[in-house]
PDB file of C-alpha atoms in Angstrom:
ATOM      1  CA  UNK P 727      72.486 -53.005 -35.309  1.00 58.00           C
ATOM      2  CA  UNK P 728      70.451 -50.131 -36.077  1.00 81.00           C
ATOM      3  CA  UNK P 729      71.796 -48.092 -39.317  1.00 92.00           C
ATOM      4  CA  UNK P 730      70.810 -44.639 -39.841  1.00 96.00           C
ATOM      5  CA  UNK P 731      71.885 -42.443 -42.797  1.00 98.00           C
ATOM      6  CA  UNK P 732      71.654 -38.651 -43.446  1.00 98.00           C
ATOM      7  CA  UNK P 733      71.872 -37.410 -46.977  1.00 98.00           C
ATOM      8  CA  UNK P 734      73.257 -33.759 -47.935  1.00 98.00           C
ATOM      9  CA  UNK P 735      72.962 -32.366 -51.132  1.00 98.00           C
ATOM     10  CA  UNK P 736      74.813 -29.183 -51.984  1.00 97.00           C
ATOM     11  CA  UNK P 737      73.903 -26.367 -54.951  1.00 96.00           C
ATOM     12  CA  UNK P 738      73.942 -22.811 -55.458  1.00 94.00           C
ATOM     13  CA  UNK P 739      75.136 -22.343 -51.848  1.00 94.00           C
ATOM     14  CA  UNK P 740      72.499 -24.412 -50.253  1.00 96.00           C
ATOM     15  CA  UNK P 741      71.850 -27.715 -48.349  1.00 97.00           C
ATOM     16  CA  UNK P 742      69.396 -29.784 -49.025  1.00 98.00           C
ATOM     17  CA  UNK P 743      68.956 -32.368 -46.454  1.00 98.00           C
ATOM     18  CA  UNK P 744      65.746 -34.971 -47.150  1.00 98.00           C
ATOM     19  CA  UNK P 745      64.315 -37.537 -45.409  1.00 98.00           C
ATOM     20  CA  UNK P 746      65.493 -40.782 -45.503  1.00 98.00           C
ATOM     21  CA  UNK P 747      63.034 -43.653 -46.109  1.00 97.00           C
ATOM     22  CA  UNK P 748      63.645 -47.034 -46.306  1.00 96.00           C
ATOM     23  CA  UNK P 749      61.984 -49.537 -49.002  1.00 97.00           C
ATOM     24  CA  UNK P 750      61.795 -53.150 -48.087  1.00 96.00           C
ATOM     25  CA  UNK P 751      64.435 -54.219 -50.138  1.00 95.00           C
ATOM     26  CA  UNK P 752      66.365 -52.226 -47.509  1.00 94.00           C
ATOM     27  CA  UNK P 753      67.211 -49.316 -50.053  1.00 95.00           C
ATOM     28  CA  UNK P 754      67.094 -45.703 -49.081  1.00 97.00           C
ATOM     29  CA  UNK P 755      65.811 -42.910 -50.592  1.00 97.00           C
ATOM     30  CA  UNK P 756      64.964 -39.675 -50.470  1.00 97.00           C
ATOM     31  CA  UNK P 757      61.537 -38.359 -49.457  1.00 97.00           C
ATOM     32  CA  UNK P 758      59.517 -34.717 -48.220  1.00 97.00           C
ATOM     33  CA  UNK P 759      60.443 -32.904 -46.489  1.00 97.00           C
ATOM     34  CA  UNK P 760      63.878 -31.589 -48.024  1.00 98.00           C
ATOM     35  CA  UNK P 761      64.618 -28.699 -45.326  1.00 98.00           C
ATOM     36  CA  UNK P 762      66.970 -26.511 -47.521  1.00 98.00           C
ATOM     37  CA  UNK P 763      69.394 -24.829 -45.036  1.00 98.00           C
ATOM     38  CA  UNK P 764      72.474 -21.914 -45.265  1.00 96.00           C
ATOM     39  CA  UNK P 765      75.982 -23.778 -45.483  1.00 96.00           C
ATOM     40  CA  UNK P 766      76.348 -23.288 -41.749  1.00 97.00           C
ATOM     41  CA  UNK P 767      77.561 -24.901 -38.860  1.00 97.00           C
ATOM     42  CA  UNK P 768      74.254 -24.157 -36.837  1.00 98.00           C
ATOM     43  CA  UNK P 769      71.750 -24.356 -40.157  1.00 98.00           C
ATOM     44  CA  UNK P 770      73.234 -27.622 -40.648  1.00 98.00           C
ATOM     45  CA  UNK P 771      73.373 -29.033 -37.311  1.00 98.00           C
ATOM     46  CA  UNK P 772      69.645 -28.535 -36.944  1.00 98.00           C
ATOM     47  CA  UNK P 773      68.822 -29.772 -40.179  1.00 98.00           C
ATOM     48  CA  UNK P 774      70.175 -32.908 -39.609  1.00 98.00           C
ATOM     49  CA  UNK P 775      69.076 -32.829 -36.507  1.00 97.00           C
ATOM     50  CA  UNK P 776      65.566 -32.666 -37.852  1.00 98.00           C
ATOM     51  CA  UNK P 777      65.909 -35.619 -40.288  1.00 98.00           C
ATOM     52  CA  UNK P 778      67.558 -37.657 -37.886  1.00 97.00           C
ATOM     53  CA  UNK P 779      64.458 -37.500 -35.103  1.00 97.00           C
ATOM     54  CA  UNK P 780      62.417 -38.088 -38.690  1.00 97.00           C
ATOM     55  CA  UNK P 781      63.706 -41.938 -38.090  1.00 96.00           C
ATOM     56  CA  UNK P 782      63.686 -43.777 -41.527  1.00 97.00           C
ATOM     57  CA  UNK P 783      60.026 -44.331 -42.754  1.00 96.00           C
ATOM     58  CA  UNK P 784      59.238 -47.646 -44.200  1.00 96.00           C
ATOM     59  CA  UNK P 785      57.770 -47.765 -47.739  1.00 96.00           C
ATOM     60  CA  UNK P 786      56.779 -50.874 -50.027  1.00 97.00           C
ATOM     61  CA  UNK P 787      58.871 -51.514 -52.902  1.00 96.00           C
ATOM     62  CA  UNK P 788      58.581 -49.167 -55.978  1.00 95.00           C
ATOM     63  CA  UNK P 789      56.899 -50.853 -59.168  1.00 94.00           C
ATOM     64  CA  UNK P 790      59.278 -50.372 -62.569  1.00 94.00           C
ATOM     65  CA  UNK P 791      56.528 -47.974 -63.381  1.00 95.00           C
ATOM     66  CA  UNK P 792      56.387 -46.089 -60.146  1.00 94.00           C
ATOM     67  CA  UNK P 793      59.760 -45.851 -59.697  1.00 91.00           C
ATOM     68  CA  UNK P 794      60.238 -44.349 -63.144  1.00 91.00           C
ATOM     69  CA  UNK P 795      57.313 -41.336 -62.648  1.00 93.00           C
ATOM     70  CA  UNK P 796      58.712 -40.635 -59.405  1.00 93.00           C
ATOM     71  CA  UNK P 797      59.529 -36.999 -58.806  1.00 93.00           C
ATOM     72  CA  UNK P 798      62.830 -36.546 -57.134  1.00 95.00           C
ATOM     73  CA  UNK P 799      61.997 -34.644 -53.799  1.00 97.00           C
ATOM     74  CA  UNK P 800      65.248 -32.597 -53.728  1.00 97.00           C
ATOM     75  CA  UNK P 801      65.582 -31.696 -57.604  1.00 96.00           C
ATOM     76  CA  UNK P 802      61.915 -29.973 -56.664  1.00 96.00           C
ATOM     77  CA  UNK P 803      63.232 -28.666 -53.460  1.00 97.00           C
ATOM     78  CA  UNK P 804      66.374 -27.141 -55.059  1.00 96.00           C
ATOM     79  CA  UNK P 805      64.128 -26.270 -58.303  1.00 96.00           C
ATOM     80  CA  UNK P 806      66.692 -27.741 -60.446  1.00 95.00           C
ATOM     81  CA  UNK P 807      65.394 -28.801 -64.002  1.00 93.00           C
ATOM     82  CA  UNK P 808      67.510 -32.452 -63.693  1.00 94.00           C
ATOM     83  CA  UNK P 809      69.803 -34.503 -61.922  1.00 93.00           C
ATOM     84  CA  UNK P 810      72.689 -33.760 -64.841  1.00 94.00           C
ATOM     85  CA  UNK P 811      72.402 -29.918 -64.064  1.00 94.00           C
ATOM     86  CA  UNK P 812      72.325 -30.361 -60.315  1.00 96.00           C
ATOM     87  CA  UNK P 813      75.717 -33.106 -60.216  1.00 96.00           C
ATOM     88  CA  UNK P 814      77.743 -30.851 -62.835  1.00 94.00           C
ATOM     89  CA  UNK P 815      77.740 -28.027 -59.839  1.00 93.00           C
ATOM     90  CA  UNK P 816      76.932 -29.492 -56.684  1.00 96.00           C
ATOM     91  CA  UNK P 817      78.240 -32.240 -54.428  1.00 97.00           C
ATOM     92  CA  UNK P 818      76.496 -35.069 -52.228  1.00 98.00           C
ATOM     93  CA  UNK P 819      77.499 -35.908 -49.203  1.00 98.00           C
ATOM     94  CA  UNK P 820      76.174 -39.254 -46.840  1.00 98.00           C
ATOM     95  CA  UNK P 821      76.773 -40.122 -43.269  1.00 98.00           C
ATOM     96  CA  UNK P 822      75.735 -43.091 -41.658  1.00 98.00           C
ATOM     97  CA  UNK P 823      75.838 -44.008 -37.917  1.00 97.00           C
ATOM     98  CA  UNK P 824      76.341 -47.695 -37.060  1.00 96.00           C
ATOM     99  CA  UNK P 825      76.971 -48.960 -33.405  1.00 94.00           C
ATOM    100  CA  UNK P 826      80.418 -48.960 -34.238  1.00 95.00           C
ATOM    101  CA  UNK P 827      80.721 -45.827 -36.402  1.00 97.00           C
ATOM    102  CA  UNK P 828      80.214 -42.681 -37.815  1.00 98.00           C
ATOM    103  CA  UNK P 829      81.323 -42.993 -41.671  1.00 98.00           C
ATOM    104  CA  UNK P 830      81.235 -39.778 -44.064  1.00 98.00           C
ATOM    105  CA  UNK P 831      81.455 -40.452 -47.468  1.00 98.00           C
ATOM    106  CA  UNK P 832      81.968 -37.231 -50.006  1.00 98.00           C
ATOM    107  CA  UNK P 833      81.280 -37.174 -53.799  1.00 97.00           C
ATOM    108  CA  UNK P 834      83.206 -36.243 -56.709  1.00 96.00           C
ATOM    109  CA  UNK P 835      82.250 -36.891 -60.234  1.00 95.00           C
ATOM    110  CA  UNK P 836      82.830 -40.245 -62.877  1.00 96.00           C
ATOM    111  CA  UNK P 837      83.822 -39.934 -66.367  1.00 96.00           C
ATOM    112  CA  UNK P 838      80.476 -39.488 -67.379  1.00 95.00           C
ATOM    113  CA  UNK P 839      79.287 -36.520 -64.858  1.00 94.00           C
ATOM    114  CA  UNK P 840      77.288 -38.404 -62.500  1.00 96.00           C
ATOM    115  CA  UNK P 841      78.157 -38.226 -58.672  1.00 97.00           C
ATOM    116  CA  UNK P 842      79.899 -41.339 -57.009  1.00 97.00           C
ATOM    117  CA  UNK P 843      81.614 -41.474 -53.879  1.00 97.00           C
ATOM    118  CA  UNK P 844      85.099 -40.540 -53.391  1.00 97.00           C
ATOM    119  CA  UNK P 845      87.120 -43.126 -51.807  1.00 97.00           C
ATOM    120  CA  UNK P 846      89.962 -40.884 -50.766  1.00 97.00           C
ATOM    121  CA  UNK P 847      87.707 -38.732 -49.080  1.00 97.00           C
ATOM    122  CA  UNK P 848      85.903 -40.977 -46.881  1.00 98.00           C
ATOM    123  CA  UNK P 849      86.402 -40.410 -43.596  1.00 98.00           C
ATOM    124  CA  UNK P 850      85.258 -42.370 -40.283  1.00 98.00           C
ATOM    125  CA  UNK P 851      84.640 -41.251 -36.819  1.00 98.00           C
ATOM    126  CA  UNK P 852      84.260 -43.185 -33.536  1.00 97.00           C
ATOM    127  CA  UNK P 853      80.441 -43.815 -33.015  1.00 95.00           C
ATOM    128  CA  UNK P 854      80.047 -41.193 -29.895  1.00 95.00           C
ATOM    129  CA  UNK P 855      81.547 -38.518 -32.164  1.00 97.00           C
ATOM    130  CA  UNK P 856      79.615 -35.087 -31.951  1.00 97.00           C
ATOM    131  CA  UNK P 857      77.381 -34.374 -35.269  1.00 97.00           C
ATOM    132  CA  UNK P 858      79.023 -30.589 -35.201  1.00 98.00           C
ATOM    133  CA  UNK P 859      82.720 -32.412 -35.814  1.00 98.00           C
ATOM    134  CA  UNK P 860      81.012 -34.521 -38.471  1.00 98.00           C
ATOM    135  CA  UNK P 861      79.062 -31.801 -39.966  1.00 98.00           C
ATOM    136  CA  UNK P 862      82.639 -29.326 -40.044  1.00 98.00           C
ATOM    137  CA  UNK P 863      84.207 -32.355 -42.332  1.00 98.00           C
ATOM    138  CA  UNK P 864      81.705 -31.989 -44.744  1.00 98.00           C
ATOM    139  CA  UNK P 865      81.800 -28.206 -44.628  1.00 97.00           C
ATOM    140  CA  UNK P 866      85.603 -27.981 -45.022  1.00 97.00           C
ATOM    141  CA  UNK P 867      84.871 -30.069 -47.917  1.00 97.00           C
ATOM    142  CA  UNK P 868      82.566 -27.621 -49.258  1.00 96.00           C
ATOM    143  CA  UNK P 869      84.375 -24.414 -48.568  1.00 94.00           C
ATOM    144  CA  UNK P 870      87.598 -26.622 -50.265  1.00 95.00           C
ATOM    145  CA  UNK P 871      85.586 -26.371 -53.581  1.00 93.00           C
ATOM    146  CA  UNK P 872      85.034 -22.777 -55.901  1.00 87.00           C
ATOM    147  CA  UNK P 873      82.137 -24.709 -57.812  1.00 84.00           C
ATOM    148  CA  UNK P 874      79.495 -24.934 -54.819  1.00 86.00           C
ATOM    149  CA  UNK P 875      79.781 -21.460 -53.622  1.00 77.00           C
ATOM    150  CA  UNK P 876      76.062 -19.556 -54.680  1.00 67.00           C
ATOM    151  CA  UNK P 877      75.999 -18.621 -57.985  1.00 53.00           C
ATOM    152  CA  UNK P 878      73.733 -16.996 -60.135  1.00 42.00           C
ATOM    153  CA  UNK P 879      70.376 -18.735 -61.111  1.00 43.00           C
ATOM    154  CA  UNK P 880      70.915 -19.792 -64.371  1.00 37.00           C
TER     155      UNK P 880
END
């Protein structure tokens, strides 16, 4: 079986959908490019589009060291000063594809104002489901919440 995941970040009005690698420990995460993309049926649809045909790349494990001077590839993309800023207005949003499935999973925030996936939001699809039906899911979602509508740069 053959996993792929997607990744969508949403602040200020905007997508942010990165590239997916894959370390060897199996763990993804996110790498250039971050195509930033109107909250749009179409904009969205070709963005993951995009990533998708991007396949996963492979990279070697992170040292402690490397993995602590990385620069976060969509905090640059979305020019947000840190992660706490970005997760106290925005929203993250994964889908993975399995033979089987198509799961969306939709975050929400913990008692301590970090992003963590929503159980009662998760939603699965049969695996041959269109990416547009997928993709409206997460856009209801969006539309459903006042706080990731654009708003002024602060």
């Amino acid at each position: 079986m053959q996993l792929r995941v997607v990744s969508i970040f949403v602040w200020r009005g905007r997508a942010y959908v990165p590239v997916q690698a894959q370390y060897e420990s199996g763990i993804f995460t996110s790498v250039e490019p971050v195509l930033s993309v109107d909250l749009t049926l179409g904009e969205l649809t070709s963005a993951v589009g995009t990533v998708l045909a991007a396949g996963h790349p492979h990279l070697p494990n992170p040292t402690r060291d490397e993995a602590q001077k990385r620069n976060d590839p969509v905090l640059m993309a979305a020019k947000a000063s840190t992660l706490k800023k970005m997760m106290s207005a925005g929203a993250s949003y994964g889908i993975a594809w399995t033979n089987k499935e198509v799961r969306v999973d939709m975050s929400r925030l913990d008692k301590k104002g970090r992003w963590e996936f929503d159980p009662a939001k998760v939603r699965v699809f049969p695996s041959d489901t269109p990416l547009e039906e997928v993709l409206a899911v997460i856009l209801e979602d969006i539309r459903s919440r006042p706080e990731l509508q654009a708003t002024e740069k602060a």
